[in-house]
Coordinates of C-alpha atoms in Angstrom, one line a residue:
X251 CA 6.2 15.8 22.5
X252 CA 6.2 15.5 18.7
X253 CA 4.1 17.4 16.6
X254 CA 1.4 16.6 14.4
X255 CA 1.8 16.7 10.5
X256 CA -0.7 19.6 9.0
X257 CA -3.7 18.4 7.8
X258 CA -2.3 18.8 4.2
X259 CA -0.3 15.9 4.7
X260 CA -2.2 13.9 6.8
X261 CA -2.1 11.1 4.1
X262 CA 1.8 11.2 4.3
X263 CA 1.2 10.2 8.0
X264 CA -1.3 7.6 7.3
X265 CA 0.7 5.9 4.6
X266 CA 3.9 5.7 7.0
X267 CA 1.9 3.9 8.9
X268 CA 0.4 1.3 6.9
X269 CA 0.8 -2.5 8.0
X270 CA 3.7 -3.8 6.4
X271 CA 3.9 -7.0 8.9
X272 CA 1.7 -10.2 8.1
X273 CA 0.9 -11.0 11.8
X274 CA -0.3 -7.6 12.7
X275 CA -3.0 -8.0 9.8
X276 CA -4.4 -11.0 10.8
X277 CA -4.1 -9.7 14.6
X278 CA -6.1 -6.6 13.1
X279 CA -8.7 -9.4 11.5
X280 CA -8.8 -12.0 13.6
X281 CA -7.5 -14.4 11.7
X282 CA -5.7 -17.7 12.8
X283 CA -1.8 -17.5 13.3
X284 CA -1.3 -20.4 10.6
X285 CA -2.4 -18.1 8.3
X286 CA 0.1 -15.2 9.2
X287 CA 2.8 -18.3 9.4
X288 CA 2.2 -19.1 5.3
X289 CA 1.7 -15.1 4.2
X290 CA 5.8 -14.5 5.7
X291 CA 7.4 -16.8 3.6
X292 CA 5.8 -15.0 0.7
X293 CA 6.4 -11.6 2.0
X294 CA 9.8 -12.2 1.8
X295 CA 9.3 -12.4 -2.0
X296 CA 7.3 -9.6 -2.3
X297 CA 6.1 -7.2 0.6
X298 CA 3.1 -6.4 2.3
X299 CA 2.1 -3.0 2.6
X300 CA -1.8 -2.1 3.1
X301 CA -3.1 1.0 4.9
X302 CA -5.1 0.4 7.7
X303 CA -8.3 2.5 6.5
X304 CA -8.3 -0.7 3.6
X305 CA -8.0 -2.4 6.3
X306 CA -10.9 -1.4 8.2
X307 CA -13.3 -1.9 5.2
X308 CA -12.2 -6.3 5.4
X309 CA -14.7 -8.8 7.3
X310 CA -13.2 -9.7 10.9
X311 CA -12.1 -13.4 10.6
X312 CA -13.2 -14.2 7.6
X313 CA -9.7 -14.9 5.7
X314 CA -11.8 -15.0 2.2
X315 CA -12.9 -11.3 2.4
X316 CA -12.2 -10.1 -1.2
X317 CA -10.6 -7.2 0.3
X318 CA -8.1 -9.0 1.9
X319 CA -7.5 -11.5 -0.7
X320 CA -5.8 -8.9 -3.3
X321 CA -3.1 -7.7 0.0
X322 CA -2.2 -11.2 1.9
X323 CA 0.8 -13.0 0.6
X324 CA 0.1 -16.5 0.1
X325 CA 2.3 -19.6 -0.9
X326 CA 1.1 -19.9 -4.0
X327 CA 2.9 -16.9 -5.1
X328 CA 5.8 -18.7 -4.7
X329 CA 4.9 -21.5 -7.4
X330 CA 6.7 -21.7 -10.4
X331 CA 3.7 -21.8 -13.2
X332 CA 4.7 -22.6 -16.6
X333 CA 3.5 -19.2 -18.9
X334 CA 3.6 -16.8 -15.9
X335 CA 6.9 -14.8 -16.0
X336 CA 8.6 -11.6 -14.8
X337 CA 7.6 -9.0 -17.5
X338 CA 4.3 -10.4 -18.8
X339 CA 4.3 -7.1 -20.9
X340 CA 7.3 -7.3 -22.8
X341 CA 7.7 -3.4 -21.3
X342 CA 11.4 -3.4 -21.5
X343 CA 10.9 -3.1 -25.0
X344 CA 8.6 -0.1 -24.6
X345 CA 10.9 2.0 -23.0
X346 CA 12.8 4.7 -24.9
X347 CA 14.2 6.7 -22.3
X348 CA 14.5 5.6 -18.8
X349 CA 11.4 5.5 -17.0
X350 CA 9.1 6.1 -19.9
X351 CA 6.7 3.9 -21.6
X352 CA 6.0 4.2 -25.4
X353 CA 3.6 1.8 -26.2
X354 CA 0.7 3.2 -27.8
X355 CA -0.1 5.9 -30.6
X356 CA -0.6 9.5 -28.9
X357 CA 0.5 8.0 -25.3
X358 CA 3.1 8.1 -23.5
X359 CA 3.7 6.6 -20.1
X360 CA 6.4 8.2 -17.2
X361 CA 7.0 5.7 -14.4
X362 CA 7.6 8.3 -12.0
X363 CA 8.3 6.1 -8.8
X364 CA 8.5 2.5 -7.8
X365 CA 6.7 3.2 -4.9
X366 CA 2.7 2.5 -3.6
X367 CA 0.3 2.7 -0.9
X368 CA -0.5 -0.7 -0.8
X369 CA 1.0 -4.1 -2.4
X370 CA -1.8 -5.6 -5.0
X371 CA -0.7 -9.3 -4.8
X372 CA -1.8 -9.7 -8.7
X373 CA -0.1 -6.7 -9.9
X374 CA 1.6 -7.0 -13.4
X375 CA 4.7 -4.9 -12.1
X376 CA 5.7 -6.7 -9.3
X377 CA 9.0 -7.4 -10.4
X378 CA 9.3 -4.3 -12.1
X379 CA 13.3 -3.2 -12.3
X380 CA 12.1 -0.3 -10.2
X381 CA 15.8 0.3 -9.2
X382 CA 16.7 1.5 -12.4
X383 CA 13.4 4.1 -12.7
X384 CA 14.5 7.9 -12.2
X385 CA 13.0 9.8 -9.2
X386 CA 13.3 13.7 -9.4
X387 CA 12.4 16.1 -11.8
X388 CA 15.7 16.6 -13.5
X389 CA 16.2 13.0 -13.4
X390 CA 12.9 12.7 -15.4
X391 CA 14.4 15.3 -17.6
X392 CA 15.2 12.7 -20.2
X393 CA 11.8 11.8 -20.5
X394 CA 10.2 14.9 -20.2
X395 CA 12.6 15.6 -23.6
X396 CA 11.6 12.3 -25.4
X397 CA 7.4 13.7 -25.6
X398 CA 8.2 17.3 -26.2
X399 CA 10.0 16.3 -29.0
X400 CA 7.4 13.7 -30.5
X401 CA 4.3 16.0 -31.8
X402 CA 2.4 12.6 -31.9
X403 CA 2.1 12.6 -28.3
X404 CA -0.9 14.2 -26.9
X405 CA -1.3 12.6 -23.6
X406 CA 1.2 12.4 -21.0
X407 CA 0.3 9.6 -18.1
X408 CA 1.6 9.6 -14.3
X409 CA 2.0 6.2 -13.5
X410 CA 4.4 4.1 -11.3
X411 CA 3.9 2.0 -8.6
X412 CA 1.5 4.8 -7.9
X413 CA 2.9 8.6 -8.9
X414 CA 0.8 9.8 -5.7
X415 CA 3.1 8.5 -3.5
X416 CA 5.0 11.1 -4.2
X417 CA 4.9 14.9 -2.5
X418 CA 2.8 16.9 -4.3
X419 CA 6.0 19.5 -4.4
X420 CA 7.9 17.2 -7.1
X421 CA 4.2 16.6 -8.6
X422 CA 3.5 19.9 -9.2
X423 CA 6.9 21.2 -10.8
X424 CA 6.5 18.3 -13.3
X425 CA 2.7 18.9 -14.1
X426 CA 3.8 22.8 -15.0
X427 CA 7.0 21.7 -17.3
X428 CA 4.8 18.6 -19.0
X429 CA 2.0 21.7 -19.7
X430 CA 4.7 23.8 -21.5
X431 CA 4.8 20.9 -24.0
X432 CA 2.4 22.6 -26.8
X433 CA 1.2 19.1 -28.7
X434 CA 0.1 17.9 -25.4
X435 CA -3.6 17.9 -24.3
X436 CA -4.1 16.1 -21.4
X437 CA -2.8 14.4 -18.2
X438 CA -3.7 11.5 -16.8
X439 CA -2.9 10.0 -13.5
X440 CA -3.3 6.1 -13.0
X441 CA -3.5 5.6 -9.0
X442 CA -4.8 3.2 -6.3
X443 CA -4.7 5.6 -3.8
X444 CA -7.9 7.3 -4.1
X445 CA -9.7 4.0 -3.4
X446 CA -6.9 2.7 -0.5
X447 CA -6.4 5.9 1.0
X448 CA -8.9 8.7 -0.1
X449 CA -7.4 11.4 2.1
X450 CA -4.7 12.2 -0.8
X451 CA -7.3 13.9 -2.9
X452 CA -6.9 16.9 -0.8
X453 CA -6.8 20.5 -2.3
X454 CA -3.0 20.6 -2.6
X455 CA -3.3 17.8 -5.2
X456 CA -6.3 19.1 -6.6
X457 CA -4.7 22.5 -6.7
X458 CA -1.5 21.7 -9.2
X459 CA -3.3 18.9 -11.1
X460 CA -6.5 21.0 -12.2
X461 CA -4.1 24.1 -12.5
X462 CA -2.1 24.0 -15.9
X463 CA -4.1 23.9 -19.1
X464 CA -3.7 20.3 -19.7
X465 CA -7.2 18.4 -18.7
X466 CA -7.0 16.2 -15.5
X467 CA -7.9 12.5 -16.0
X468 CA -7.6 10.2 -13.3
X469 CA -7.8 6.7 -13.7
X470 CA -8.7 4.7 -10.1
X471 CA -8.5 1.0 -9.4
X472 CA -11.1 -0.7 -7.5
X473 CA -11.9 -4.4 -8.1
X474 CA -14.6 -4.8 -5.4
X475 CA -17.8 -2.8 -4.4
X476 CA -16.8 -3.1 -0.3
X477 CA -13.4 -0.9 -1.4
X478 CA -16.2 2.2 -2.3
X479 CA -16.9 3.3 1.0
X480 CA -18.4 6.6 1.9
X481 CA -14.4 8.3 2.3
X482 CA -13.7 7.1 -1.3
X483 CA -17.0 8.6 -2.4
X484 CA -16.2 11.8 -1.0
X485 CA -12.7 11.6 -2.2
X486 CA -13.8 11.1 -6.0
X487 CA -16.5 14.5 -5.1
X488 CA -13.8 16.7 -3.7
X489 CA -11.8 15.9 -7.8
X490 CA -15.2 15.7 -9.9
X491 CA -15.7 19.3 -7.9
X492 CA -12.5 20.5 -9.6
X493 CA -13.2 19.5 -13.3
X494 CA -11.0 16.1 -12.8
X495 CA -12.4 13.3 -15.3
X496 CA -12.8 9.8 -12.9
X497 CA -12.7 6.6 -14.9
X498 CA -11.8 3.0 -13.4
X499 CA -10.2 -0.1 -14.1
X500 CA -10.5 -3.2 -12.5
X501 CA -9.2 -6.5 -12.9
X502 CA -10.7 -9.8 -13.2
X503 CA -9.8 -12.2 -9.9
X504 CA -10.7 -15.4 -8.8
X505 CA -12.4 -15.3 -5.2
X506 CA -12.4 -11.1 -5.5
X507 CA -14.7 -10.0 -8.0
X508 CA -15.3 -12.8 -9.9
X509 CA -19.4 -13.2 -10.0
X510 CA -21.6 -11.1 -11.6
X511 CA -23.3 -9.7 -8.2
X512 CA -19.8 -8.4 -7.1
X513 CA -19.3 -6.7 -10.5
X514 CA -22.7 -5.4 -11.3
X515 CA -22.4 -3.4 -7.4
X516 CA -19.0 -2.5 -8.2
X517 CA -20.4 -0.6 -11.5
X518 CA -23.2 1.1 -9.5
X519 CA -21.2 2.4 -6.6
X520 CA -18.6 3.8 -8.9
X521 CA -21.5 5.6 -10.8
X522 CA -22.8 7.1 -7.6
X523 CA -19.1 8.3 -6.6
X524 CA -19.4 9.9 -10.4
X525 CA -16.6 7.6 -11.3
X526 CA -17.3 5.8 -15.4
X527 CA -16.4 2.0 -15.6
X528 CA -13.7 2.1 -17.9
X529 CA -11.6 -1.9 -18.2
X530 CA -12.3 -5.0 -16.7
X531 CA -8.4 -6.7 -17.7
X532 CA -7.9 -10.1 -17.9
X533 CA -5.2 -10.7 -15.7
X534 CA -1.7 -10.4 -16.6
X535 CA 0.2 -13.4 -16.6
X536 CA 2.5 -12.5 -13.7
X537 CA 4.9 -14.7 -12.0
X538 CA 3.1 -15.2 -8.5
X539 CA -0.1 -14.3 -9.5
X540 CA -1.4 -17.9 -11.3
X541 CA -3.9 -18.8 -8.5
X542 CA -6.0 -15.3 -9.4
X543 CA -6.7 -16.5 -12.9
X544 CA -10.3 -16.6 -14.4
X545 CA -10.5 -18.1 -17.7
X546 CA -12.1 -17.1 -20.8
X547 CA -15.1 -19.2 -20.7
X548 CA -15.8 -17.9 -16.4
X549 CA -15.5 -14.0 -18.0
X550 CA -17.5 -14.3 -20.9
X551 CA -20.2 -15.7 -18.8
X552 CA -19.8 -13.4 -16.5
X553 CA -19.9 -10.4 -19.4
X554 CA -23.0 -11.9 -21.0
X555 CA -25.0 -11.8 -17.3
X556 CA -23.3 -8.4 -16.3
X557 CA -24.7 -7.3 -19.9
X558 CA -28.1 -8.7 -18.6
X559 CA -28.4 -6.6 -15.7
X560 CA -26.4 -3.3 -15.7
X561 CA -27.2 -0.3 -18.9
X562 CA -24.4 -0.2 -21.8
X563 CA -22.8 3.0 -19.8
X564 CA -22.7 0.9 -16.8
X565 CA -20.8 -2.5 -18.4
X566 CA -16.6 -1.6 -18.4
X567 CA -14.9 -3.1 -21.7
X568 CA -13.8 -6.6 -21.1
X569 CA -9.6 -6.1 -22.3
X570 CA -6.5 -7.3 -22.5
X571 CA -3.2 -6.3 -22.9
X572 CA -0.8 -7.9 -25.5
X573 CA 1.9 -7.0 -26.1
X574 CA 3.2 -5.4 -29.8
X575 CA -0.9 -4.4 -30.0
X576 CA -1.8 -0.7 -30.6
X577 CA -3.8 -0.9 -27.4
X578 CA -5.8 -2.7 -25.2
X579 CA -7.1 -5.8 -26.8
X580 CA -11.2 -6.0 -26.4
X581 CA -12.2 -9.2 -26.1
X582 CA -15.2 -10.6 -27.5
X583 CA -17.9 -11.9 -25.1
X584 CA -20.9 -12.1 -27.0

């Protein structure tokens, strides 16, 4: 008889078993087998991979849930759009070392894994050249060089796919050696996995990320308010409870989050969890990602009646990302 994990890593037994095939989800949902028919052809292209407590949080049979909009493949991805392309971000440029991201004054960026919990069908890095991304602290040794010997570089980001796929025994050698660095100040973490699978923020985590001198910012992605569920909430306590800074970014996407009621509930449940609405982004111009697009005139509509309703500390920056810019772009709504 096999043997349970410990409850340490119960999340590494939860994302093993994620749903990865298109018919199982809509089996899960109830949804019609035509619709499971159109997501494979589009899996083939790029994966599915959702955790089944995401899962749980989707409306049974109704194949417009926001929820599971942002995970099912759909033909369209497979349209060839004019102006949507491969590397939106023009990050091959960015990368000095292997693996690292240079883009912006102070910042720099280590893709520490290609890896993630679940498989945002918008996402700007979906044909990412992950196979060429080192894994392993000595092969991140390059990197690790590259910031300690800019003095320009005060903040050191975990990004990926999503670092916290990762075992928090190569996460926590890499936090000590990055906290060695003397010019830097803090680290910040961007993940999806507090929101799709809140049992990783679990003291082991908390332990080795509030542990080295470096403050602990992590950066969460939830687009809709149904992905803040009462798990999430106490996920984002459990960090907040350790001195761990909670901001979020969220992405503007047509038939997810795109009306003001959606975004103004988002704002106040990620308040309550004690998390700060940080970006709304204009979405990348991804290859496969077209049919999520909002334009300009929807989102400043959409800012100017968010505006209307929700306190200034409440309303995340409307942003984009260009690339050659010092940072984020803010866009003007007003």
């Amino acid at each position: 008889m096999g043997v349970n994990p410990p409850e340490a890593k119960r999340w590494q037994r939860l994302l093993r078993e994620a749903v990865r095939d298109p018919r199982e989800l809509c089996a899960l949902l109830g949804l019609p087998d035509d619709v499971a028919a159109r997501a494979e052809a589009a899996t083939r292209a790029f994966p599915l991979l959702v955790p089944r407590g995401f899962i749980a949080r989707m409306r049974h049979g109704d194949v417009d849930d926001p929820l599971l909009r942002q995970v099912l493949p759909l033909g369209a991805e497979l349209e060839d759009v004019p102006g949507w392309v491969a590397d939106p971000l023009v990050e091959r440029d960015c990368a000095p070392r292997p693996g690292l991201l240079h883009k912006y004054h102070g910042r720099a960026l280590l893709v520490t894994t290609g890896a993630c919990a679940v498989h945002c069908r918008y996402c700007f890095r979906r044909h990412f050249p992950y196979d060429e991304v080192p894994v392993g602290r000595e092969r991140w040794r390059a990197a690790i060089d590259y910031i300690s010997g800019d003095a320009t570089i005060d903040e050191a980001i975990l990004s990926g796919g999503d670092p916290l796929t990762l075992a928090d025994e190569m996460l926590a050698p890499l936090a000590r050696e990055l906290a060695l660095i003397p010019h830097l100040r803090r680290l910040r973490i961007h993940s999806r996995l507090p929101v799709v699978l809140p049992e990783r923020i679990d003291d082991a985590l908390l332990d080795w990320f509030t542990g080295t001198r470096l403050a602990p910012v992590l950066v969460l992605h939830a687009n809709h308010p149904h992905e803040v569920d009462d798990a999430v909430a106490a996920a984002c306590a459990r960090a907040r409870a350790r001195g761990v800074v909670l901001l979020n970014q969220s992405v503007l996407l047509r038939g997810v989050n795109d009306d003001v009621d959606s975004l103004s509930e988002l704002s106040h449940r990620l308040f309550a969890a004690g998390v700060q609405p940080y970006y709304l982004h204009a979405l990348d111009r991804v290859s496969g990602a077209a049919h999520f697009a909002v334009d300009d005139a929807r989102a400043k509509d959409l800012m100017r009646g968010l505006a209307a309703r929700l306190p200034g500390y409440l309303l995340p920056r409307w942003v984009r990302e260009v690339p050659g810019e010092s940072g984020k772009v803010a866009l003007a709504w007003r």
